[in-house]
C-alpha positions as a Python dict, from the first residue, in 0.01 Angstrom:
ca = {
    (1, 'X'): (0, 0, 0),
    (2, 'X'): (-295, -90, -263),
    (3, 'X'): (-584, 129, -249),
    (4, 'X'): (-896, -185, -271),
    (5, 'X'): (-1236, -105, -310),
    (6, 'X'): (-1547, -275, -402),
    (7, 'X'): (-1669, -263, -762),
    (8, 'X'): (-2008, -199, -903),
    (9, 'X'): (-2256, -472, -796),
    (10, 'X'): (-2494, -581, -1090),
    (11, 'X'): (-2910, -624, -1054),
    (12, 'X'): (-3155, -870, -1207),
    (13, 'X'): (-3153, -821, -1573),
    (14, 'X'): (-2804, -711, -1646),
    (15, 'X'): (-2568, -918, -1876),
    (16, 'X'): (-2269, -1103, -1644),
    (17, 'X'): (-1972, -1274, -1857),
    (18, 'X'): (-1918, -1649, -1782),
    (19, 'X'): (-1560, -1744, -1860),
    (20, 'X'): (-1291, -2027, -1847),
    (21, 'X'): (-980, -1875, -1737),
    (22, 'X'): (-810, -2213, -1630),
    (23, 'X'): (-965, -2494, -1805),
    (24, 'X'): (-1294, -2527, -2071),
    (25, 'X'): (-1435, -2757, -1853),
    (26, 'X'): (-1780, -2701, -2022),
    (27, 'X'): (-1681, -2860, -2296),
    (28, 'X'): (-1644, -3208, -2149),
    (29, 'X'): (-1944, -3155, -1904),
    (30, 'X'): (-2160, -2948, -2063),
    (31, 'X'): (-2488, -3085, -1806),
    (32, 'X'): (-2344, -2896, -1462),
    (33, 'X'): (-2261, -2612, -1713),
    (34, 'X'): (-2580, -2534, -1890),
    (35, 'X'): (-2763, -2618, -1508),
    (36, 'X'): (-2556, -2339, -1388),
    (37, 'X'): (-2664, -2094, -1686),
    (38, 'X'): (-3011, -2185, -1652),
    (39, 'X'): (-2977, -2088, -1252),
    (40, 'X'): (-2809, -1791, -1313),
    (41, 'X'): (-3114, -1656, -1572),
    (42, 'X'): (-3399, -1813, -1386),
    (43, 'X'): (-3313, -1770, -989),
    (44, 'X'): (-3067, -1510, -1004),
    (45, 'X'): (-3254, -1312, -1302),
    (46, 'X'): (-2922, -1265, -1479),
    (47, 'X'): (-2817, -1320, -1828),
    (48, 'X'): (-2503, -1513, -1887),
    (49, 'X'): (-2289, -1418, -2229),
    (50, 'X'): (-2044, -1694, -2294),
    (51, 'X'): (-1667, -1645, -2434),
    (52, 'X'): (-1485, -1775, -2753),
    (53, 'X'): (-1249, -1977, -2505),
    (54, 'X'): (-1578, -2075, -2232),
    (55, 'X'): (-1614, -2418, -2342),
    (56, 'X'): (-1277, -2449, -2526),
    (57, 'X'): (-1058, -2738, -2357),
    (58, 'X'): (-668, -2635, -2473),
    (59, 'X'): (-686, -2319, -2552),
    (60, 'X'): (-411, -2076, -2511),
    (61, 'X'): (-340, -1860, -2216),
    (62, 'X'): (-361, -1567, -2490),
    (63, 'X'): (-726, -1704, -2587),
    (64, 'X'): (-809, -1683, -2189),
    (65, 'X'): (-662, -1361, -2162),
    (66, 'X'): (-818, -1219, -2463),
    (67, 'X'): (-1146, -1349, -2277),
    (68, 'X'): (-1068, -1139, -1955),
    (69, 'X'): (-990, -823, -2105),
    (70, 'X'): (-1324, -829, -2373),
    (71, 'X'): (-1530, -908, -2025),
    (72, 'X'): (-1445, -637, -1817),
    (73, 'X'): (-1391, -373, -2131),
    (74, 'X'): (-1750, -480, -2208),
    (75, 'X'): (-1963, -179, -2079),
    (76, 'X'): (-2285, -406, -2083),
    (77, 'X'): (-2133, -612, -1853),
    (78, 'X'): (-2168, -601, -1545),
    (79, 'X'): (-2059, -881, -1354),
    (80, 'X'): (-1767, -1175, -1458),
    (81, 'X'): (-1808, -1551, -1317),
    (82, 'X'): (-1571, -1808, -1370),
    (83, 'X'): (-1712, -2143, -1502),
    (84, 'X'): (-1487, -2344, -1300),
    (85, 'X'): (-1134, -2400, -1205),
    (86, 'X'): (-802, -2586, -1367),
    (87, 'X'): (-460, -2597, -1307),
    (88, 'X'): (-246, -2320, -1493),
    (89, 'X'): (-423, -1980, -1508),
    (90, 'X'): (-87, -1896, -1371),
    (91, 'X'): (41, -1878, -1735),
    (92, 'X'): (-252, -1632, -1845),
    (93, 'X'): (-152, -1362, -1547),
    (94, 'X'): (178, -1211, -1745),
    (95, 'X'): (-60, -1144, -2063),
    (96, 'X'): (-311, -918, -1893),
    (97, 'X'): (-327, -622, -1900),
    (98, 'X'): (-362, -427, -1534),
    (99, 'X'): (-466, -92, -1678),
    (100, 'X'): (-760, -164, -1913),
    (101, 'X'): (-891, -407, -1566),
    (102, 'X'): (-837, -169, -1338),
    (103, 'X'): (-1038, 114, -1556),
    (104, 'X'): (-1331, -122, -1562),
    (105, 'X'): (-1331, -276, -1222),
    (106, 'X'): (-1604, -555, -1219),
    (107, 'X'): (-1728, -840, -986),
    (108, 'X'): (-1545, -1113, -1050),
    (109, 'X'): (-1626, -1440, -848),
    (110, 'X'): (-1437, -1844, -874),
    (111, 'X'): (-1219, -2048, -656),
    (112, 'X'): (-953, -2274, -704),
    (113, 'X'): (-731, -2200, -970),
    (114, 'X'): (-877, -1864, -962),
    (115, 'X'): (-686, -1804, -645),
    (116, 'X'): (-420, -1622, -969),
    (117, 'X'): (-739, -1409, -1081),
    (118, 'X'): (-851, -1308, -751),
    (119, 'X'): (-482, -1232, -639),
    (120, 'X'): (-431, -1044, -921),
    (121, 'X'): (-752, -827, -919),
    (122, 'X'): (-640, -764, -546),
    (123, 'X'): (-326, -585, -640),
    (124, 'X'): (-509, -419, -934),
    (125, 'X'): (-708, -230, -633),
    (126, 'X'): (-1061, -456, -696),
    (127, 'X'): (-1219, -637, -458),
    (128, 'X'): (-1318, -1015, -544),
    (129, 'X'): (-1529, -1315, -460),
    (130, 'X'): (-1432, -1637, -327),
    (131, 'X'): (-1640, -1929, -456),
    (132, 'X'): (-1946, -1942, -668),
    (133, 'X'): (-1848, -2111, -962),
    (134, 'X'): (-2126, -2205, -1214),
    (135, 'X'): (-2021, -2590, -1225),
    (136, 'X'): (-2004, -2623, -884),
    (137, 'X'): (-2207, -2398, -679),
    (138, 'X'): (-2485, -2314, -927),
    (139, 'X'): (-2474, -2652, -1099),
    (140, 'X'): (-2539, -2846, -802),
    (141, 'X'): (-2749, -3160, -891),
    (142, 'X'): (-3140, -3093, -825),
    (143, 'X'): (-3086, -2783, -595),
    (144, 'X'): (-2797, -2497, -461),
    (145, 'X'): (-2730, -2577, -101),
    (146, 'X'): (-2943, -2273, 50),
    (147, 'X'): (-2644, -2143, 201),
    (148, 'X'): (-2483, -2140, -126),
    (149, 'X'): (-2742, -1941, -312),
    (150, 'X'): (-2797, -1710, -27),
    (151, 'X'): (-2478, -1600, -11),
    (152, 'X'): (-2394, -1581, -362),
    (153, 'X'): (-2701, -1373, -370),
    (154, 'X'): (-2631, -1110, -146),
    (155, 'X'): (-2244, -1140, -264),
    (156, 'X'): (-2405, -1028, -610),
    (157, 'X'): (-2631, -735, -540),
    (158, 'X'): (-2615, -616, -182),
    (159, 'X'): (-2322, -426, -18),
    (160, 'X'): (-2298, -409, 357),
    (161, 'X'): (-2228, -648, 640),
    (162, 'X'): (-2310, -1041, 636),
    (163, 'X'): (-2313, -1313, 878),
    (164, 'X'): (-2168, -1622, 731),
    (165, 'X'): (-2309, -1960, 921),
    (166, 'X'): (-2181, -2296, 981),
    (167, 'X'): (-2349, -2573, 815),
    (168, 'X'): (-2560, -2833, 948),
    (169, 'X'): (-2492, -3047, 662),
    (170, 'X'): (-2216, -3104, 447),
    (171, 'X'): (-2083, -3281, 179),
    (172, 'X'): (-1696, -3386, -25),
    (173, 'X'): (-1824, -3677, -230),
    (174, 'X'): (-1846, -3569, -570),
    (175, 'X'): (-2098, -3834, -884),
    (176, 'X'): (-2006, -3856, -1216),
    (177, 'X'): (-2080, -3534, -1416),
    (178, 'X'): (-2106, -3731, -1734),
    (179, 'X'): (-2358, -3994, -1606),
    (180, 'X'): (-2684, -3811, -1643),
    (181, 'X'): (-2838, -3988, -1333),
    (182, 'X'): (-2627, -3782, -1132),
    (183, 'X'): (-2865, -3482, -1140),
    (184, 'X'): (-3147, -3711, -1029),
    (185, 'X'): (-3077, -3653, -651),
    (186, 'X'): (-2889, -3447, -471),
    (187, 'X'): (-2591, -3502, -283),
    (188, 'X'): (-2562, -3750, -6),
    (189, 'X'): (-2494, -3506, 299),
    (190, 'X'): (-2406, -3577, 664),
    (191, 'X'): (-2376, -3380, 966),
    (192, 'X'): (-2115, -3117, 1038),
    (193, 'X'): (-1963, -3037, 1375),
    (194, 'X'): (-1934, -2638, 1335),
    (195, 'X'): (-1616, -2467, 1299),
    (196, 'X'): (-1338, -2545, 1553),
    (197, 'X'): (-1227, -2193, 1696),
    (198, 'X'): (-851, -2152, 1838),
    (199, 'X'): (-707, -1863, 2028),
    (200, 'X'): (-1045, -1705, 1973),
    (201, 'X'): (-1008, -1458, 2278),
    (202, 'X'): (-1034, -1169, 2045),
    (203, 'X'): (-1168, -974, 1770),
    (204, 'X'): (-984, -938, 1426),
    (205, 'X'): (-1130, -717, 1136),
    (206, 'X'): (-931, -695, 824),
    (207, 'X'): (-866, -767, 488),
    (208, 'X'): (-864, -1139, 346),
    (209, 'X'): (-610, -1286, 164),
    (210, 'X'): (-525, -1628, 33),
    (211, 'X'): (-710, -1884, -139),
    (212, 'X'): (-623, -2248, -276),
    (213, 'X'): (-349, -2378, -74),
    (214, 'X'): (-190, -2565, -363),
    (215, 'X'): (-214, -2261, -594),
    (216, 'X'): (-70, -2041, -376),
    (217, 'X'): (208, -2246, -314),
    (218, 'X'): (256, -2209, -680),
    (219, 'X'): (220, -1820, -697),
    (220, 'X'): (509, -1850, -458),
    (221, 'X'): (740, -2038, -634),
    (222, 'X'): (664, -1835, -917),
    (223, 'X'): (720, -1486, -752),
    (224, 'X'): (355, -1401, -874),
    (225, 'X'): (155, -1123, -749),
    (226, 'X'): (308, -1116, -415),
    (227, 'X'): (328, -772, -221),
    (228, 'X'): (694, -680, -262),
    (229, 'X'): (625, -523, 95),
    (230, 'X'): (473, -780, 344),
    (231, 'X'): (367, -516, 586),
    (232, 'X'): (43, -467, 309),
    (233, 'X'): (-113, -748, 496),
    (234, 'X'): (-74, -692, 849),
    (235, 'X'): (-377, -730, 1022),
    (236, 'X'): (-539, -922, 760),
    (237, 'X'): (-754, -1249, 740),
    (238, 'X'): (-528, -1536, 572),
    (239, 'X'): (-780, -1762, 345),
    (240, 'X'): (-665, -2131, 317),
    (241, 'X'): (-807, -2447, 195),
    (242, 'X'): (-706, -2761, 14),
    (243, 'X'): (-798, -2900, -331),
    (244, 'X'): (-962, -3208, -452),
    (245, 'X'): (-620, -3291, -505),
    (246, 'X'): (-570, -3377, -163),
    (247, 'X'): (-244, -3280, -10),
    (248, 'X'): (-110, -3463, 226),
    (249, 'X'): (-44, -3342, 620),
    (250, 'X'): (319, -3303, 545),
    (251, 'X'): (255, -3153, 187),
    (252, 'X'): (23, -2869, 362),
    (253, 'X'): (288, -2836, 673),
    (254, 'X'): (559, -2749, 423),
    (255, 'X'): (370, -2518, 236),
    (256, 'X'): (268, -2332, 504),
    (257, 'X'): (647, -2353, 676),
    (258, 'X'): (793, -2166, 368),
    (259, 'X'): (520, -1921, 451),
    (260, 'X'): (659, -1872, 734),
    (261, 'X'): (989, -1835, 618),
    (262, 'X'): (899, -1552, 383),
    (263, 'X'): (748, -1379, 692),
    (264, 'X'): (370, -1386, 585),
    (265, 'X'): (223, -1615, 815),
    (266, 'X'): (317, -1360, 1110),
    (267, 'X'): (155, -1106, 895),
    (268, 'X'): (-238, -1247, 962),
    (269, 'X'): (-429, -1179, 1271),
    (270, 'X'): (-654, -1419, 1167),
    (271, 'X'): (-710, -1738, 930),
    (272, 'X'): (-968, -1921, 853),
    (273, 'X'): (-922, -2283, 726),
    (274, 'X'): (-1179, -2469, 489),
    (275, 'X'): (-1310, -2755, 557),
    (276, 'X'): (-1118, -3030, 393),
    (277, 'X'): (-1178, -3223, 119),
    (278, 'X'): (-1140, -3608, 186),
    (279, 'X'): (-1269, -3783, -93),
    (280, 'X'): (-1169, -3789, -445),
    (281, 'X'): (-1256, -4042, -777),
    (282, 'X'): (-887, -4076, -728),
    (283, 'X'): (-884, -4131, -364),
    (284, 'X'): (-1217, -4292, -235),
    (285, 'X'): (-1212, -4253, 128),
    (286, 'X'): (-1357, -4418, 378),
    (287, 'X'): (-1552, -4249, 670),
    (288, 'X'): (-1253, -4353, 882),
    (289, 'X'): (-977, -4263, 628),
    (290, 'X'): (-1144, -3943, 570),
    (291, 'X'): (-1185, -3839, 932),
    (292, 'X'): (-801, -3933, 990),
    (293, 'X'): (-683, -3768, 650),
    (294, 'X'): (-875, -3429, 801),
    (295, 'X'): (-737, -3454, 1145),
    (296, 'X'): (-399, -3471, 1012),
    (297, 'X'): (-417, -3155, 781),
    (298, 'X'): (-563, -2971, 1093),
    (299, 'X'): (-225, -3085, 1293),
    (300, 'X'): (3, -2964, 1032),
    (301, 'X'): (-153, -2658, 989),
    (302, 'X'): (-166, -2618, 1351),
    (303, 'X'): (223, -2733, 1401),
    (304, 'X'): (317, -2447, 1130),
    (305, 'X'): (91, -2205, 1295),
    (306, 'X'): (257, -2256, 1624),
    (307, 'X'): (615, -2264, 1490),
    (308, 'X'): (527, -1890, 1315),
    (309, 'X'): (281, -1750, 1443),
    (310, 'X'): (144, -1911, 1742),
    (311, 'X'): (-145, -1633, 1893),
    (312, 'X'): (-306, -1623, 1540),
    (313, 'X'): (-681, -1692, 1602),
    (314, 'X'): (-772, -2005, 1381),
    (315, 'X'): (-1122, -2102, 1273),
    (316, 'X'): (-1146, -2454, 1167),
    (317, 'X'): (-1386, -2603, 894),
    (318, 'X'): (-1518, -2293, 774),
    (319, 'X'): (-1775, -2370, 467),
    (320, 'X'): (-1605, -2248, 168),
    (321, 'X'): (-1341, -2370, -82),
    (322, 'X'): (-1379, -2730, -262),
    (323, 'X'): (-1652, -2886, -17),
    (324, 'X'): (-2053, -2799, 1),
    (325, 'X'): (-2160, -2576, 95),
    (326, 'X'): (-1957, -2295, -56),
    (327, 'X'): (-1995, -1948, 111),
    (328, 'X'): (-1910, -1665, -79),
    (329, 'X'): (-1596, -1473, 65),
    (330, 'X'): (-1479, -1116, -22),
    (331, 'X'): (-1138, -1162, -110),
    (332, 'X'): (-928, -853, -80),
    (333, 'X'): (-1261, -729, 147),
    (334, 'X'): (-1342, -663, 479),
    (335, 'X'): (-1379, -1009, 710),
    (336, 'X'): (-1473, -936, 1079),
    (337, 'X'): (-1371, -1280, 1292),
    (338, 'X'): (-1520, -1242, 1689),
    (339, 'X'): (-1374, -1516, 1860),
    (340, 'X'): (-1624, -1459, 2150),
    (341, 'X'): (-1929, -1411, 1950),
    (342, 'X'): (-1806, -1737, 1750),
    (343, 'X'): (-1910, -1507, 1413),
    (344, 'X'): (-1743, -1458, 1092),
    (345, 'X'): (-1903, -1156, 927),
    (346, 'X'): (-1817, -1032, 602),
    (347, 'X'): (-1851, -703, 390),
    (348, 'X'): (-1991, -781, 54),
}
C-alpha cells in the first residue's frame, strides 16, 4: 500500500514552476498563456518561472521530462502548475525519475492529459491537484469563474477541510484563443441543474482516484502506473470525466466495462462524474444535441455501474474536468461524499 501525503503548500511571494508536460500550447496561444501568468503574479501574488520546453510545441518527451525533474529539484520552488494539457505525456512517464520526485515532493496541479502526472505522483506517495491549469482556469477571458479562483486558492495555500459547491452557472462552449476579441467578454453561461446524486443513502470518505476518462483508458492499455494490487483503492473516490474530445455513450460504456473487468470499478465506494463536455470547434452542438449527447454518457456510465458495481453512490455533473467552472480536486487526497447532506468536501 502507498504511503500519500500532502506536500508543502507555497505562500504569496514564492516562485511556482509553470510547465508543458503534454503539449507547448503557449506557443501557439500565447494570449490565454501570458493572462494566466499575469493572474498568477497579480491575484494569487505568485511568481511564475517558465521552462526551456513551456512554450515549445514538439519537443521531446526527454525535453518534458528534463522540465519535471529541474522543477521539483528546484529548492526555490515551491509549487509546479501545468500550462495546459495534450495528448501523450504518457511517453514522458518511463523517463522520470521517481526518486529525485519523491525527495522533493511539491504541489503539482493540471487536468487532462495530466491524469499520467497526477497518477504518477500518486504512486510516488504525493498528493496532487485536479484542475487549475493556467490556459484554462486562470486564463479565462475577462475574469476566473469565482468558484474557480476560490478554490484554486485555498487548494494553493490552505490545508484542511473544503466544501466544494455546485454551480449556478456553467459553461462548454469554448471562442477562438487566437482571435483577440475573445478576451473582450466573458463566456456565455447558462444555468446548471446541480449535481444528480444516486444511491446517495450513505457516507463515503476516501481517497480519489481517476481523472480523464480517455487518458485513463490509455494508462490501461498501456499497463501504466496501475496498482499491481487493486485492494490499494478500496474505499476510494473514483474521479471520471470526458474530454473535449467527446466520446461517445458507447465509447465511455466500454471503457468503463473493461474497468470492470480488471476488477476496479468494484473497488470505489464512491465516484463522482464531471459534467460533460458537449460542444467542441469540431462538434458544434446544439442545445438539443448537447442535452441528448449528455444524457447518453450518463446512461452508459450508469449501465456499466450497474453491471459492476451497482450500490456505488454516483454524483452526477460535478464542476470539475474540461467544463467551467473547474473546482480544484485533491487527487490521491481525502474526498468526503455525504449522500444525505448532498456535500462533497475535500481535504486540501
Amino acid at each position: 500500500m502507498t504511503m500519500i501525503s500532502y506536500p508543502p503548500k507555497p505562500s504569496p511571494g514564492d516562485r511556482v514552476a509553470v510547465i508543458s508536460p503534454g503539449a507547448g500550447l503557449p506557443g501557439l496561444f500565447p494570449r490565454p498563456y501570458e493572462l494566466g501568468l499575469e493572474r498568477l503574479r497579480k491575484d494569487y501574488e505568485l511568481e511564475p518561472v517558465e521552462y526551456p520546453s513551456t512554450r515549445k510545441m514538439g519537443s521531446t518527451p526527454q525535453e518534458r521530462a528534463d522540465d519535471i525533474h529541474a522543477a521539483f529539484a528546484d529548492p526555490d520552488i515551491k509549487a509546479v502548475i501545468a500550462s495546459i494539457g495534450g495528448d501523450d505525456q504518457i511517453t514522458v512517464l518511463p523517463l522520470l525519475d521517481r526518486e529525485l520526485i519523491r525527495a522533493n515532493p511539491k504541489p503539482f496541479f493540471g487536468m487532462s492529459d495530466n491524469t499520467n502526472l497526477l497518477m504518477f505522483l500518486r504512486n510516488t506517495g504525493i498528493v496532487g491537484y485536479h484542475g487549475a491549469t493556467v490556459m484554462t482556469a486562470l486564463g479565462r477571458p475577462v475574469a476566473m469563474d469565482q468558484l474557480t479562483a476560490e478554490s484554486l486558492r485555498a487548494a494553493l495555500f490552505t490545508s484542511g477541510e473544503y466544501e466544494l459547491k455546485p454551480a449556478e452557472l456553467w459553461n462548454d462552449i469554448n471562442r477562438d484563443w487566437a482571435d483577440p476579441a475573445t478576451f473582450d467578454a466573458e463566456p456565455e453561461m447558462r444555468p446548471s441543474d446541480g449535481w444528480t446524486w444516486v444511491n446517495a443513502d450513505g457516507v463515503v470518505e476516501g481517497r480519489s482516484w481517476g481523472g480523464c476518462l480517455e487518458i485513463l483508458g490509455w494508462m490501461l492499455m498501456a499497463d501504466r502506473e496501475i496498482a499491481r494490487d487493486l485492494s490499494e483503492y478500496d474505499g476510494g473516490v473514483l474521479l471520471l470525466e470526458t474530454s473535449e474530445e467527446m466520446p461517445s455513450g458507447e465509447e465511455v460504456f466500454r471503457t468503463m466495462r473493461n474497468m470492470g473487468e480488471r476488477g476496479l470499478l468494484q473497488r470505489f465506494s464512491a465516484l463522482l462524474m464531471g459534467r460533460a463536455k458537449t460542444w467542441s470547434f469540431e462538434r458544434p452542438n446544439s442545445p438539443e444535441e448537447a442535452a441528448r449527447y449528455a444524457a447518453e454518457q450518463r446512461e452508459a456510465v450508469l449501465r456499466a455501474m450497474r453491471a459492476y458495481a451497482p450500490d456505488t453512490m454516483i454524483v452526477f455533473d460535478v464542476d470539475y474536468g474540461h467544463t467551467d467552472p473547474q473546482l480544484v480536486i485533491p487527487y490521491g487526497g481525502i474526498v468526503r461524499v455525504d449522500g444525505p447532506a448532498r456535500r462533497i468536501t475535500v481535504t486540501y
